[in-house]
Short mmCIF file of C-alpha atoms in Angstrom, two decimals:
data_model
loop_
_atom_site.label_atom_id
_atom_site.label_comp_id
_atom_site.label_asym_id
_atom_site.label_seq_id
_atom_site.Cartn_x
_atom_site.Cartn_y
_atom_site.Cartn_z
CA UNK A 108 -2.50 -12.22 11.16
CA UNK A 109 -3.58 -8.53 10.63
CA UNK A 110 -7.15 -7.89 10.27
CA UNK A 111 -8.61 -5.15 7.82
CA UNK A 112 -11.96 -3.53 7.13
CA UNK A 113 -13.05 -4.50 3.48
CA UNK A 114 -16.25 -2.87 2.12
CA UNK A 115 -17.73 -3.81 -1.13
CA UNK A 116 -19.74 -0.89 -2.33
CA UNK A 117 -21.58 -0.58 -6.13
CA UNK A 118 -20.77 3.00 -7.26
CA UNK A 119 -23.52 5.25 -9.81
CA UNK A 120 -26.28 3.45 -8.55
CA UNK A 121 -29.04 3.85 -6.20
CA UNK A 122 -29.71 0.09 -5.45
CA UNK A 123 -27.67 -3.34 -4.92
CA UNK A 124 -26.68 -5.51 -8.11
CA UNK A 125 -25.98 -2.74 -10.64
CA UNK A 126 -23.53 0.12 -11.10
CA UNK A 127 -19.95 -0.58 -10.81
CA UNK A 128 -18.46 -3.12 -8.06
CA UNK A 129 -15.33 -1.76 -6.11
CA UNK A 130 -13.69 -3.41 -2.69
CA UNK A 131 -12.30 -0.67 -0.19
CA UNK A 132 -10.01 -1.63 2.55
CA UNK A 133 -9.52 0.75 5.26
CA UNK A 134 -5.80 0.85 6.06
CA UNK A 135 -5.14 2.46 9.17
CA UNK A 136 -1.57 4.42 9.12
CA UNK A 137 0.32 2.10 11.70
CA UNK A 138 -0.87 -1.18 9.89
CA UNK A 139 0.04 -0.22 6.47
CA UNK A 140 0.12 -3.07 3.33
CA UNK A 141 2.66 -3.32 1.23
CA UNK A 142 2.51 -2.86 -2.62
CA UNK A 143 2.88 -6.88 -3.31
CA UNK A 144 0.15 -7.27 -0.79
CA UNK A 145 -2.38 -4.80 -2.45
CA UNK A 146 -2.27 -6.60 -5.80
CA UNK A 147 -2.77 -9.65 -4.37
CA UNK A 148 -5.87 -8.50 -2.73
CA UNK A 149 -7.39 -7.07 -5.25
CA UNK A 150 -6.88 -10.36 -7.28
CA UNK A 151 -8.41 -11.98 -4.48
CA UNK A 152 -11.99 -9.80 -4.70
CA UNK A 153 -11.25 -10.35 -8.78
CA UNK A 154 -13.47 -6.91 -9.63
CA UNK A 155 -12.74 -4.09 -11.87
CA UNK A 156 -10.80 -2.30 -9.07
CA UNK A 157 -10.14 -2.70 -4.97
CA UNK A 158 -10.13 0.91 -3.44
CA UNK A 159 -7.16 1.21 -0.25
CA UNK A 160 -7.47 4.00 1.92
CA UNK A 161 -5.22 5.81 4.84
CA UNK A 162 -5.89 8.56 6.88
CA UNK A 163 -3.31 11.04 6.42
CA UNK A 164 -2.07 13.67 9.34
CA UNK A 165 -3.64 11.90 12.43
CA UNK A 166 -3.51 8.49 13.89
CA UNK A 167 -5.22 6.65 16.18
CA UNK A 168 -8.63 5.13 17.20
CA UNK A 169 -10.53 7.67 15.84
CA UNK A 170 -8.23 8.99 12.51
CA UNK A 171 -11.07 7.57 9.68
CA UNK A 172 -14.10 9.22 11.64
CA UNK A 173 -12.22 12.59 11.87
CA UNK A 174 -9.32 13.06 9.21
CA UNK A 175 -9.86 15.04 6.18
CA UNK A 176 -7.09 14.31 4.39
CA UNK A 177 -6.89 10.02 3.33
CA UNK A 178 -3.94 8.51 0.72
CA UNK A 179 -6.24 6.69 -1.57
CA UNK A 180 -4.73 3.77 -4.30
CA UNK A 181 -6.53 1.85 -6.68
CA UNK A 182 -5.59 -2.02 -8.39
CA UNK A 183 -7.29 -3.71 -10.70
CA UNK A 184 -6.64 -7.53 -10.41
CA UNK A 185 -3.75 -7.24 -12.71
CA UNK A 186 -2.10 -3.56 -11.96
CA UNK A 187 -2.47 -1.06 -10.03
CA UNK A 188 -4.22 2.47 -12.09
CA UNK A 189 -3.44 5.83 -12.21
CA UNK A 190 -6.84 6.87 -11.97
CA UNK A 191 -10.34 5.47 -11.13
CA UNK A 192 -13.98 7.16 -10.39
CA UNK A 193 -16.32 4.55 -9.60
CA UNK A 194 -13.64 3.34 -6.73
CA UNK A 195 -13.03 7.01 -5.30
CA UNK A 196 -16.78 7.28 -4.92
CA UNK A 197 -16.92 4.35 -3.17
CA UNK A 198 -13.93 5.02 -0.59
CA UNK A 199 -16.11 8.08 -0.12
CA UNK A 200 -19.44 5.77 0.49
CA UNK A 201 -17.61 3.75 2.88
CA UNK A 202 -15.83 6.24 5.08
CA UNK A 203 -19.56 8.45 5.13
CA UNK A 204 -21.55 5.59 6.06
CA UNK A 205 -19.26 2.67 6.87
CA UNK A 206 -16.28 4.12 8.94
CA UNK A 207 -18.71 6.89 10.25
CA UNK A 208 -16.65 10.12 8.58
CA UNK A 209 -17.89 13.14 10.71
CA UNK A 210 -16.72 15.64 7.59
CA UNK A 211 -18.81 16.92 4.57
CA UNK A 212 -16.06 16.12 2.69
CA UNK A 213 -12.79 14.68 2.00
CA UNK A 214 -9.66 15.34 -0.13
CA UNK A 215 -7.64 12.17 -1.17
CA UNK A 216 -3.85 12.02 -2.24
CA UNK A 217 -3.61 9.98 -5.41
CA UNK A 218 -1.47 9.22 -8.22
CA UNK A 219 -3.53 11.91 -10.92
CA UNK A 220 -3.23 14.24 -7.65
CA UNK A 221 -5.47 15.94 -5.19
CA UNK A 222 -9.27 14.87 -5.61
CA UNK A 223 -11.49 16.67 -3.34
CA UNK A 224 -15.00 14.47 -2.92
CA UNK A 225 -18.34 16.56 -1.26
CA UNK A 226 -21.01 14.14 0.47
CA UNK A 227 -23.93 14.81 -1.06
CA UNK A 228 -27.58 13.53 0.29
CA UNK A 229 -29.16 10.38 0.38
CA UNK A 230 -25.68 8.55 -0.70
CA UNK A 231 -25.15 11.09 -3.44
CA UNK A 232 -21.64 12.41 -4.07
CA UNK A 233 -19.95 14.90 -6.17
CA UNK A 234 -16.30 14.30 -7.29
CA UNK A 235 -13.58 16.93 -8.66
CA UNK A 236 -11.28 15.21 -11.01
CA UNK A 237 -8.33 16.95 -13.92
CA UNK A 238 -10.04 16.89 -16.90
CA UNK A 239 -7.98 14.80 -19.54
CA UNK A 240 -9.24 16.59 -23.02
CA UNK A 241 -8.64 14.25 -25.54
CA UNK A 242 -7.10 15.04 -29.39
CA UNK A 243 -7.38 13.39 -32.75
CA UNK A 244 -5.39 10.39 -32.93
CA UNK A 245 -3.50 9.64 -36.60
CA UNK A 246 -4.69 6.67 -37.88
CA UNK A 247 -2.56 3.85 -38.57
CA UNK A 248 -3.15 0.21 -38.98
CA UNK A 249 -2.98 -0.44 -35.38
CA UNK A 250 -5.72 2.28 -35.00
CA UNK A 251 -7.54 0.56 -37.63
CA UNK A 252 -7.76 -2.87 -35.92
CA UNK A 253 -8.36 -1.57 -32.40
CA UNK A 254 -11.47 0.59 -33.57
CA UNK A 255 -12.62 -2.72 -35.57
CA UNK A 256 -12.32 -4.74 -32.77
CA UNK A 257 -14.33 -2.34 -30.74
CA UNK A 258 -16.86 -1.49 -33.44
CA UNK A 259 -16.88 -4.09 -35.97
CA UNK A 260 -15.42 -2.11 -38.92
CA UNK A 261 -12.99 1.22 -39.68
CA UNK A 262 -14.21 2.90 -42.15
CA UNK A 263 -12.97 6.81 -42.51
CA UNK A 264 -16.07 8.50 -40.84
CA UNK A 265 -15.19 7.42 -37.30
CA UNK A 266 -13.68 9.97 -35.21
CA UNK A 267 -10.93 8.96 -33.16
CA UNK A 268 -9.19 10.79 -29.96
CA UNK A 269 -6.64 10.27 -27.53
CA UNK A 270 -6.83 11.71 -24.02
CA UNK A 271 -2.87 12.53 -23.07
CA UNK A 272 -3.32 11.48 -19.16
CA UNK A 273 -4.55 8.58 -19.32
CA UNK A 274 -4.55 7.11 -22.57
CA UNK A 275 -8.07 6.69 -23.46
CA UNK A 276 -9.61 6.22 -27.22
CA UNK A 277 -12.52 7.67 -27.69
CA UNK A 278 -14.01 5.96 -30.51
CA UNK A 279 -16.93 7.63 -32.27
CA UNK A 280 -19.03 7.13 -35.40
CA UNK A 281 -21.51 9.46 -36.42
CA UNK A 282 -24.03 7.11 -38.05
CA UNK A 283 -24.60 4.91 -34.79
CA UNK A 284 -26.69 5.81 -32.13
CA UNK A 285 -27.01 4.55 -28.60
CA UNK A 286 -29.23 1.18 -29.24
CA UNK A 287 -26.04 0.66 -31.56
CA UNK A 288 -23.62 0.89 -28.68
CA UNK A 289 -25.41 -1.31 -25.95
CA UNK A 290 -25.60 -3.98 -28.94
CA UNK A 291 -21.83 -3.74 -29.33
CA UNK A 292 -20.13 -6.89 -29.92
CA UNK A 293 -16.37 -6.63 -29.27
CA UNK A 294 -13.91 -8.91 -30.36
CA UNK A 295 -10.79 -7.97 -28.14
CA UNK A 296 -8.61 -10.61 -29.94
CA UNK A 297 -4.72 -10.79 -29.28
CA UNK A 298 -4.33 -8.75 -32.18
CA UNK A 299 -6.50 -6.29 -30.49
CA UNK A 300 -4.47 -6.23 -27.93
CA UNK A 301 -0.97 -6.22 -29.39
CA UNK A 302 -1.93 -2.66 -31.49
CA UNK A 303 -3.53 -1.02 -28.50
CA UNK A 304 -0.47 -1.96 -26.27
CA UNK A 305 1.86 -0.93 -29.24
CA UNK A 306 -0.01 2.19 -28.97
CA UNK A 307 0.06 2.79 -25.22
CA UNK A 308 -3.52 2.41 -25.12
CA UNK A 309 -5.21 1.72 -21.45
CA UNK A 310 -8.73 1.94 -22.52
CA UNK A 311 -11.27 2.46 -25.34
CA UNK A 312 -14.59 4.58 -25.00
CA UNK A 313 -17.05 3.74 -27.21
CA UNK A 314 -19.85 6.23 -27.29
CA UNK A 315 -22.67 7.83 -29.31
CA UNK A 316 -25.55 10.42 -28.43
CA UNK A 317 -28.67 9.20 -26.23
CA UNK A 318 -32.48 9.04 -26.73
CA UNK A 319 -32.62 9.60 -22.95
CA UNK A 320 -28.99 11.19 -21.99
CA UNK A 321 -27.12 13.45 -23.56
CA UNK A 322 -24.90 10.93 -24.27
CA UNK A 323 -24.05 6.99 -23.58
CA UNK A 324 -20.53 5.17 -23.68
CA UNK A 325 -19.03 1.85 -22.64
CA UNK A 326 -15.07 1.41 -21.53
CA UNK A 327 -13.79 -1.67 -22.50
CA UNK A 328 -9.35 -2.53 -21.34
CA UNK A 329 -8.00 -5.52 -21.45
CA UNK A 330 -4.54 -3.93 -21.10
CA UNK A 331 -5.38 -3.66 -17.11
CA UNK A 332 -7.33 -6.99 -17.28
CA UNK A 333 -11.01 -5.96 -17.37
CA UNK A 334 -12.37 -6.72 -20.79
CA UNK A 335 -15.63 -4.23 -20.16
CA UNK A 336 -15.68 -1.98 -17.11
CA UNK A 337 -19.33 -1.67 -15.84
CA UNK A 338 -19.33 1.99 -14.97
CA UNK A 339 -16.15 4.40 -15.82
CA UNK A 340 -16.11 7.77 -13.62
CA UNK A 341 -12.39 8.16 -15.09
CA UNK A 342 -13.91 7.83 -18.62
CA UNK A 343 -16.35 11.02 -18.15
CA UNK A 344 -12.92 13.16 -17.55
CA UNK A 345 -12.73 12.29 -21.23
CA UNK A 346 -16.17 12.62 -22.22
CA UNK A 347 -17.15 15.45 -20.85
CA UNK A 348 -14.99 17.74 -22.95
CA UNK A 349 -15.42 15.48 -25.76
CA UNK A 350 -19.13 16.22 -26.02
CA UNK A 351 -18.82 19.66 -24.90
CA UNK A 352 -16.99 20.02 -28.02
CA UNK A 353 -19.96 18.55 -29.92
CA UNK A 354 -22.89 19.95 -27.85
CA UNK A 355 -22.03 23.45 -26.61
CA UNK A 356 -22.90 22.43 -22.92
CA UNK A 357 -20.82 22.13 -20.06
CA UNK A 358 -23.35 20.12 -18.07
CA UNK A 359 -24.25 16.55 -18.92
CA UNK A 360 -26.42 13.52 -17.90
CA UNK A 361 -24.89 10.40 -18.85
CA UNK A 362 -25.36 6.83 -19.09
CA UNK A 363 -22.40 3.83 -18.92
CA UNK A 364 -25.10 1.50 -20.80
CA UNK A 365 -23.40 -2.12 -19.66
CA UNK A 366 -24.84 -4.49 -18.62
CA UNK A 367 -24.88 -3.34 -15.12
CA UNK A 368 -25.67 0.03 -16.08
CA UNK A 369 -25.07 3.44 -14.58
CA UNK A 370 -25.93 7.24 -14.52
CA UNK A 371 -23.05 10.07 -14.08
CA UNK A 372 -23.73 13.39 -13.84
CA UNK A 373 -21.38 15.43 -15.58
CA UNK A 374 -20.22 19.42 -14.97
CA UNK A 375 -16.97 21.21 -16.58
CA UNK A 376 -15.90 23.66 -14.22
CA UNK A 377 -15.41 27.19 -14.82
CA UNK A 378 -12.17 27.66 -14.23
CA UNK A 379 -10.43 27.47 -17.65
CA UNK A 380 -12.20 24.09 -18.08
CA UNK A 381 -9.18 22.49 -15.75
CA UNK A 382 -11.57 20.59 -13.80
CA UNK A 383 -14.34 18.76 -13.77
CA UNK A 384 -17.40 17.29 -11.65
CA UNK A 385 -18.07 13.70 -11.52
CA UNK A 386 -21.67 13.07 -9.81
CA UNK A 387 -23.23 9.75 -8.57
CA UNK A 388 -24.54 7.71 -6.31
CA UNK A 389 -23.53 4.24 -4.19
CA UNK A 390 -24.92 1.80 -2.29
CA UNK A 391 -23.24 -0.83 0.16
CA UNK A 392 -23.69 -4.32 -0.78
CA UNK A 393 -20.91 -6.41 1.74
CA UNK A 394 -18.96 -5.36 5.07
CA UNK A 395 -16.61 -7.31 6.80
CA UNK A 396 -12.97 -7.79 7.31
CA UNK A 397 -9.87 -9.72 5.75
CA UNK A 398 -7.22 -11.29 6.83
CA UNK A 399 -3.81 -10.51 5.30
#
């Protein structure tokens, strides 16, 4: 029975217990894991996503200390995602100080592309992800129940976008502030569900301005079977234009206010805005192996 290296690291945090939970297996490239197998394990660890990662371009004892180049994949415990931040900065956590990376920093080869990842100090890390600029979404009545469901009540003052990657709604209302979204209450009822499906939604951000950030979200999707995800990176690909848009800034300091909690720095990049920085910190909480 094959035996892999399975890290559990909590990503945009500086200590154990808060941040966002991801698993990362270390798949080494001539013991690879089937597709069937990867969903399975990630419903084993049964957290918001399990990270796999394979060196790419050399093999052999020492191919996660020195490659540069790693395929990374991500699965929730339902389905497998296009895209996920708090799980990239965690494969990055665990090759730096778990599978003893000798580089400064990494490039992986995902589904959303090439994302290049620069180890930072003291378990910091700096992330380079598309940006995904979302649009105003018409309003229909399945718009109108999924932004009640998240909020409590449509009413005609709420802005609502779409990013066209990866199928976030950002859900916005002027009047609340930040103390109004950690109080959030959603009811994520099979109706819910039904109009954001019909609508090809994957996630909803709900987010306001911050007393102490320039801004403060949560990411709620039960169409990839997490009802609230603690700590979005993907999310602030979103975001971060979002609130530009709003703001006039390019650089942000955010807060995911869960109930885990988590800070992400964000930076648009100069270069058209194509790009964008994704900054945080992790911490590992479990190291071990599992057999498949």
């Amino acid at each position: 029975m094959p035996q892999y290296r399975i890290i559990t690291v909590d990503a945009f945090t500086k200590v154990p217990f808060k941040g966002n939970q991801a698993a990362v297996v270390a798949v080494p490239s001539d013991t690879p894991i089937d597709d069937a197998t990867m969903q399975a394990i990630a419903a084993e660890m049964n957290i918001s996503e399990t990270a796999f990662i394979t060196p790419l371009m050399l093999q052999g004892p020492d191919e996660f200390k020195q490659s540069r180049v790693f395929g990374l994949r991500w699965f929730t415990p339902t389905c497998e995602v296009k895209l996920c931040g708090h799980a990239t900065l965690a494969a990055a956590h665990a090759l730096k100080y778990e599978l003893g990376s000798e580089r400064e920093k990494v490039c992986f080869e995902t589904a959303s592309g090439q994302l290049l990842v620069n180890f930072g100090l003291y378990n910091s890390y700096s992330m380079t992800f598309p940006i995904d600029t979302p649009a105003p979404m018409p309003i229909n009545d399945d718009v109108k129940t999924i932004v009640a469901g998240i909020l409590g009540e449509y009413t005609p003052s709420i802005q609502v976008e779409i990013s066209p990657s990866l199928r976030y709604m950002v859900v916005y209302d002027p009047a609340r502030t930040g103390k109004d979204i950690v109080q959030l209450e959603p009811k994520l009822s099979p109706e819910v569900v039904a109009a954001g499906t019909r609508e090809n939604i994957i996630g909803v951000i709900a987010t306001a301005k911050s007393a102490d950030h320039d801004f403060c979200s949560r990411f709620f999707a039960p169409w990839c079977g997490i009802n609230e995800d603690p700590v979005t990176g993907s999310a602030h690909t979103v975001l971060g234009p979002f609130w530009q848009q709003k703001l006039g800034k390019t650089r942000f300091k955010a807060y995911q206010c869960s109930k885990r909690g988590g800070e992400i720095g964000v930076q648009l990049e100069c270069n058209d805005h194509k790009d964008v920085d994704i900054d945080g910190y992790a911490v590992t909480v479990v190291s071990g192996t599992i057999n498949v």
